[in-house]
Short mmCIF file of C-alpha atoms in Angstrom, two decimals:
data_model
loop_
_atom_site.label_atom_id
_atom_site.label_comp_id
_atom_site.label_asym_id
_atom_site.label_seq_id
_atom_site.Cartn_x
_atom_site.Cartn_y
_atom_site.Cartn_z
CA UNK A 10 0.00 0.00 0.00
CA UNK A 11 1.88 3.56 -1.05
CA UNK A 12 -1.09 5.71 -0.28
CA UNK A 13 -2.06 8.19 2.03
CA UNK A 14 -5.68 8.00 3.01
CA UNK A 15 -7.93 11.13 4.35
CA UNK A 16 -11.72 10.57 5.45
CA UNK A 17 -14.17 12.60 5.31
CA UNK A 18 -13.67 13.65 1.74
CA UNK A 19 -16.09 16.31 2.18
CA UNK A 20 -17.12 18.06 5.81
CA UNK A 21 -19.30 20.97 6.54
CA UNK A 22 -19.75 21.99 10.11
CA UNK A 23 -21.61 25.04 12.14
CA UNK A 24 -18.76 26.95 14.28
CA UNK A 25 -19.87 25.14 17.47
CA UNK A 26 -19.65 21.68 16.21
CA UNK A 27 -17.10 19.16 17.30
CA UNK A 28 -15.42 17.00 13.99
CA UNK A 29 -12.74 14.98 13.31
CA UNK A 30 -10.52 14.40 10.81
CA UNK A 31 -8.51 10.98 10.11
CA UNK A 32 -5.56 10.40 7.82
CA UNK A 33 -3.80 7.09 7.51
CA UNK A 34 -0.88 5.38 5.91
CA UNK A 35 0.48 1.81 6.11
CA UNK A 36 3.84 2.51 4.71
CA UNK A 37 5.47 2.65 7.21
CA UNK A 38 6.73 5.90 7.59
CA UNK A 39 7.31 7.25 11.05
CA UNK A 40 6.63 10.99 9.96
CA UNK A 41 3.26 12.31 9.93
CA UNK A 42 1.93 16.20 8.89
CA UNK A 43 -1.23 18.27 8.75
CA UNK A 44 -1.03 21.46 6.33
CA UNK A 45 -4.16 23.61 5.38
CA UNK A 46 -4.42 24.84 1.88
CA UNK A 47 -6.27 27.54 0.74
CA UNK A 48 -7.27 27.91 -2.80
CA UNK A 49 -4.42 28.58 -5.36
CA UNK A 50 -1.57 29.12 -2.00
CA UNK A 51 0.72 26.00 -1.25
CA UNK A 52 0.45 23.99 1.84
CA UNK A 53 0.75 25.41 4.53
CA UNK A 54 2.13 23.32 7.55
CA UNK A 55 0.65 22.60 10.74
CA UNK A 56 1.44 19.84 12.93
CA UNK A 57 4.43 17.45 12.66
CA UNK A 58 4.43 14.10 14.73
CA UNK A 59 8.25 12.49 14.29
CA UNK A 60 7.67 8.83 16.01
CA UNK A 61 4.42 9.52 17.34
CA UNK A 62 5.58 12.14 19.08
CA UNK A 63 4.51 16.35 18.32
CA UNK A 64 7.86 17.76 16.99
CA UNK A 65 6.40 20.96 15.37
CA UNK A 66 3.13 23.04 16.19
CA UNK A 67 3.16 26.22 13.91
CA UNK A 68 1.36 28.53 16.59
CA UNK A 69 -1.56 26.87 15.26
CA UNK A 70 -5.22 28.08 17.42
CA UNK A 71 -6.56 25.56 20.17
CA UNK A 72 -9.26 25.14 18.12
CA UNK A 73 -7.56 22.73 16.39
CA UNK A 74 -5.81 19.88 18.12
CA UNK A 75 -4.10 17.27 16.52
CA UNK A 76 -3.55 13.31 17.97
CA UNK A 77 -1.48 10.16 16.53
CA UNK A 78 -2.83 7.69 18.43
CA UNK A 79 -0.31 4.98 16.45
CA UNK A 80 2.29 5.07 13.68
CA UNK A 81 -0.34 4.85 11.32
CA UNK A 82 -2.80 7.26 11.77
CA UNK A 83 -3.02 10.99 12.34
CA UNK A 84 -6.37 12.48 13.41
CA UNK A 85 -7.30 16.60 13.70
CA UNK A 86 -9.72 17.12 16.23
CA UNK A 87 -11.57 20.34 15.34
CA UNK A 88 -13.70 22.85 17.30
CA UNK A 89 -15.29 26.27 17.20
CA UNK A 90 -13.90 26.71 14.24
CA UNK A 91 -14.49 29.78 11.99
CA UNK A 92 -16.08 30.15 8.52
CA UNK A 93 -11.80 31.48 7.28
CA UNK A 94 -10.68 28.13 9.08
CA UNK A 95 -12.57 26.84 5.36
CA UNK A 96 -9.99 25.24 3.33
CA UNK A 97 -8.41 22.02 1.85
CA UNK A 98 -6.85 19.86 4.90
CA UNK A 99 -3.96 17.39 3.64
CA UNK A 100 -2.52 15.00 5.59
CA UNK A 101 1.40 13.94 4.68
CA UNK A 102 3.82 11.33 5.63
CA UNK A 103 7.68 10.12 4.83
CA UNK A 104 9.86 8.19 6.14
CA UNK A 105 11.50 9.90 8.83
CA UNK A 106 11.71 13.53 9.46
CA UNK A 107 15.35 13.37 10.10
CA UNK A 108 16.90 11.93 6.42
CA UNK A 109 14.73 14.55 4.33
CA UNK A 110 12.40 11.43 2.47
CA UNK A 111 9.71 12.62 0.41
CA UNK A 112 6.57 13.62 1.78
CA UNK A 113 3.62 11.94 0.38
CA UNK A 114 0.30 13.63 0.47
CA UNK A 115 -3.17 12.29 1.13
CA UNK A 116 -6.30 13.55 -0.91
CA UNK A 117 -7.07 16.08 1.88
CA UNK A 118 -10.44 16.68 3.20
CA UNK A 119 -12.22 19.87 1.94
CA UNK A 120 -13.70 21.79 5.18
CA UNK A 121 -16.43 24.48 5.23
CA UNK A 122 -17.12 26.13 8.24
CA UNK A 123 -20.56 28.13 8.39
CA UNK B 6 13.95 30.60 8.65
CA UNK B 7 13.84 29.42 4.34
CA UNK B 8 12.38 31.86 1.82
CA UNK B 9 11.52 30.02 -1.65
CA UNK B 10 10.93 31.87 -4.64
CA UNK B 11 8.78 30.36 -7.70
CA UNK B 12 8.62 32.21 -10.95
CA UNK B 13 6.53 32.80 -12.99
CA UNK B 14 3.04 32.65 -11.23
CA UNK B 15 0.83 31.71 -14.63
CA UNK B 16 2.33 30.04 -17.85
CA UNK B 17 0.39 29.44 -20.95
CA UNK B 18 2.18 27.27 -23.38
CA UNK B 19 0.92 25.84 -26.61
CA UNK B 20 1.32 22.25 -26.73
CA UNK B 21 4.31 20.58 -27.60
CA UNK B 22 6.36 23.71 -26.82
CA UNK B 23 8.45 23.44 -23.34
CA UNK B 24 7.83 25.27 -19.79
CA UNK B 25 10.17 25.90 -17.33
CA UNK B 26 9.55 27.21 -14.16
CA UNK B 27 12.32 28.77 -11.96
CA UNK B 28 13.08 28.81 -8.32
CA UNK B 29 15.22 30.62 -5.70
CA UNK B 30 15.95 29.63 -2.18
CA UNK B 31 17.74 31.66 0.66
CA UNK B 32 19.00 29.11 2.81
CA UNK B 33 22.17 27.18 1.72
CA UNK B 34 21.63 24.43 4.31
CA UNK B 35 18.48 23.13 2.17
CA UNK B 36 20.01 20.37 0.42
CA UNK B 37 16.51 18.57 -1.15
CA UNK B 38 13.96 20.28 -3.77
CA UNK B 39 11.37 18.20 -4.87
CA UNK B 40 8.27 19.64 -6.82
CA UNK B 41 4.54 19.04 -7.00
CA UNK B 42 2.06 18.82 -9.22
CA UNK B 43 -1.11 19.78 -8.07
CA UNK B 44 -4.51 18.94 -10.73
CA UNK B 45 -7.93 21.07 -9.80
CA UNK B 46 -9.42 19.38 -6.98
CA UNK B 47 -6.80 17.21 -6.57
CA UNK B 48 -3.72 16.04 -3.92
CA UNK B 49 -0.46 17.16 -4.33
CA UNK B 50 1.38 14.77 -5.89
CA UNK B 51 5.87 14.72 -6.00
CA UNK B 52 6.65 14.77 -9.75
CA UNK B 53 10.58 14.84 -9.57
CA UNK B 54 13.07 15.86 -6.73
CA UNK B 55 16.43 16.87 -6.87
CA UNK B 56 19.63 16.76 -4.09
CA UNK B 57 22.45 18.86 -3.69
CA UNK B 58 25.46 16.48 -4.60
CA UNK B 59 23.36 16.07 -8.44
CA UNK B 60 23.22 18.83 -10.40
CA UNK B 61 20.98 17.59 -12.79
CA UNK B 62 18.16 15.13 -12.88
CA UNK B 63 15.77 13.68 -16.00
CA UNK B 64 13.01 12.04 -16.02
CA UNK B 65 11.33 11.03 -19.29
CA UNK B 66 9.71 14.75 -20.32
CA UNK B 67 10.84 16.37 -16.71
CA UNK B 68 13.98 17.39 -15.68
CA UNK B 69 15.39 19.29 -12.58
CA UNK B 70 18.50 21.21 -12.57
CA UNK B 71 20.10 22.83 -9.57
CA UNK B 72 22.56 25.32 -9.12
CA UNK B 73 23.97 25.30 -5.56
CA UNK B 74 26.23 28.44 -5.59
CA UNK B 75 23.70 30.37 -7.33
CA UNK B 76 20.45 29.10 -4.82
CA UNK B 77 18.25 28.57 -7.84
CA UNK B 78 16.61 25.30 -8.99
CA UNK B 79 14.45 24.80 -12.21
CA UNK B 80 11.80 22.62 -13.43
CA UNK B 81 11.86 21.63 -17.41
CA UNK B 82 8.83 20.28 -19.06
CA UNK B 83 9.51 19.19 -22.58
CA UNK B 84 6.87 18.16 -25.35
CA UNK B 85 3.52 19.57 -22.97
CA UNK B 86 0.42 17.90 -23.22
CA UNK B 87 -2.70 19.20 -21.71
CA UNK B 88 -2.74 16.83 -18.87
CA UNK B 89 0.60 18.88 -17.66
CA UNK B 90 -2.00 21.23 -16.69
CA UNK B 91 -1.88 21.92 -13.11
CA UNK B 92 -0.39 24.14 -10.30
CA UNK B 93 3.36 23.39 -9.89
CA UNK B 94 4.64 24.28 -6.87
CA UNK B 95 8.63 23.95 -6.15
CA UNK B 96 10.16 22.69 -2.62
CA UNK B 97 13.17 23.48 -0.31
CA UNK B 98 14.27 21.29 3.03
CA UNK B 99 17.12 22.39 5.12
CA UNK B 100 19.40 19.60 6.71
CA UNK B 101 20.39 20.96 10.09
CA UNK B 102 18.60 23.31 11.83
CA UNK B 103 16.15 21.08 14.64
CA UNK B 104 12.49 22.30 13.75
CA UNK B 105 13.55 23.20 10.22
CA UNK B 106 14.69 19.67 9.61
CA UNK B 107 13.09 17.62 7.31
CA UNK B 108 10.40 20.92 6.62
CA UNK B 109 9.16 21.29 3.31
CA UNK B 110 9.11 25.63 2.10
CA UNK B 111 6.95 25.71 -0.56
CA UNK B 112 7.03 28.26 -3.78
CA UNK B 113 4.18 30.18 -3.94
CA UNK B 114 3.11 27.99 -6.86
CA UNK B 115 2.72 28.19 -10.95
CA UNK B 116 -0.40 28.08 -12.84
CA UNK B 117 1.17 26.10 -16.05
CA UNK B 118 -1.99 26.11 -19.00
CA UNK B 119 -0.73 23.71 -22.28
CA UNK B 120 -3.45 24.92 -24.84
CA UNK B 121 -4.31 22.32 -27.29
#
């Protein structure tokens, strides 16, 4: 399996819901990342988890809290969002942080807030 | 921290003709550059990537060339087709600096349109 999987595809929530987001990867790659993309910008990183373990938060808002519960999956736990927290979420993984391997990107899940 | 540079924004080509897309980067401790394409709707997906000890690198239609001394790295589509339609966007990872490590810095991104 070389494949980075996201679920939901699609997610609309009201700004005092509580959602989740799941990525997972079974290739074994000990590096996991959440970016946000807004339309026609790059990725723009989040969270980093190096061994299961949070290596980077990029003074990202409470409202969003990430977990990796195993080497395999990443989940965002969102709340109180706001309607500019809207964007494409894409989940990433490589081998290990350290040794620069590519990062491999999931099909993201597309988020509107209302 | 890195600063990557990605020109031009938008390129129209008509097909068959070649793009190339040009990057800068500020910090010399980056030593890998891959790039993305990115389709409408779509993930982004590594196309090609490039490390400092190579200074060149082909791959059927695509090739990467880097220039260490100068900071600049370029993508080179030959022969486009309209399915090379997408947003490119070029890459820079620094080797040694503890958070930075292993960090892509993204170009802001190209808009590359093959017209039949």
């Amino acid at each position: 399996d070389t494949e980075v999987t996201q679920t939901p595809k699609h997610l609309v929530m009201g700004m005092t819901n509580k959602k989740s987001l799941k990525c997972e990867q079974h290739m074994g790659h000990r590096a996991m990342y959440w970016y946000k993309q807004k339309a026609k910008k790059p990725p723009e990183l989040m969270f980093v988890y190096s061994y299961e373990k949070l290596s980077i938060n990029e003074s990202v808002p409470s409202r969003f809290s990430p977990e990796c519960p195993n080497s395999s999956l990443l989940n965002l736990h969102l709340h109180a969002l706001q309607p500019e927290d809207s964007a494409l979420y894409l989940c990433a993984s490589s081998q290990d942080r350290r040794r620069q391997e590519t990062q491999y990107f999931g099909p993201g899940t597309r988020l509107l807030v209302l | 921290g890195e600063n990557v540079e990605q020109h031009p924004s938008t390129l129209s080509v008509q097909e068959g003709d070649s793009a190339v897309i040009k990057c800068t980067y500020s910090d010399s401790a980056s030593n890998y550059f891959p790039w993305y394409k990115q389709e409408l709707g779509k993930r982004p997906q590594l196309i090609i990537d490039i490390r400092s000890n190579v200074g060149e690198k082909k791959d059927q239609r695509i090739a990467v060339t880097l220039n260490k001394t100068a900071k600049h790295f370029s993508l080179h589509i030959t022969e486009t087709q309209p399915e090379d339609s997408a947003v490119y966007f070029c890459a820079a990872t620094p080797a040694d600096r503890g958070s930075t490590l292993g960090r892509l810095y993204f170009g802001r991104g190209t808009q590359l349109t093959v017209w039949p």
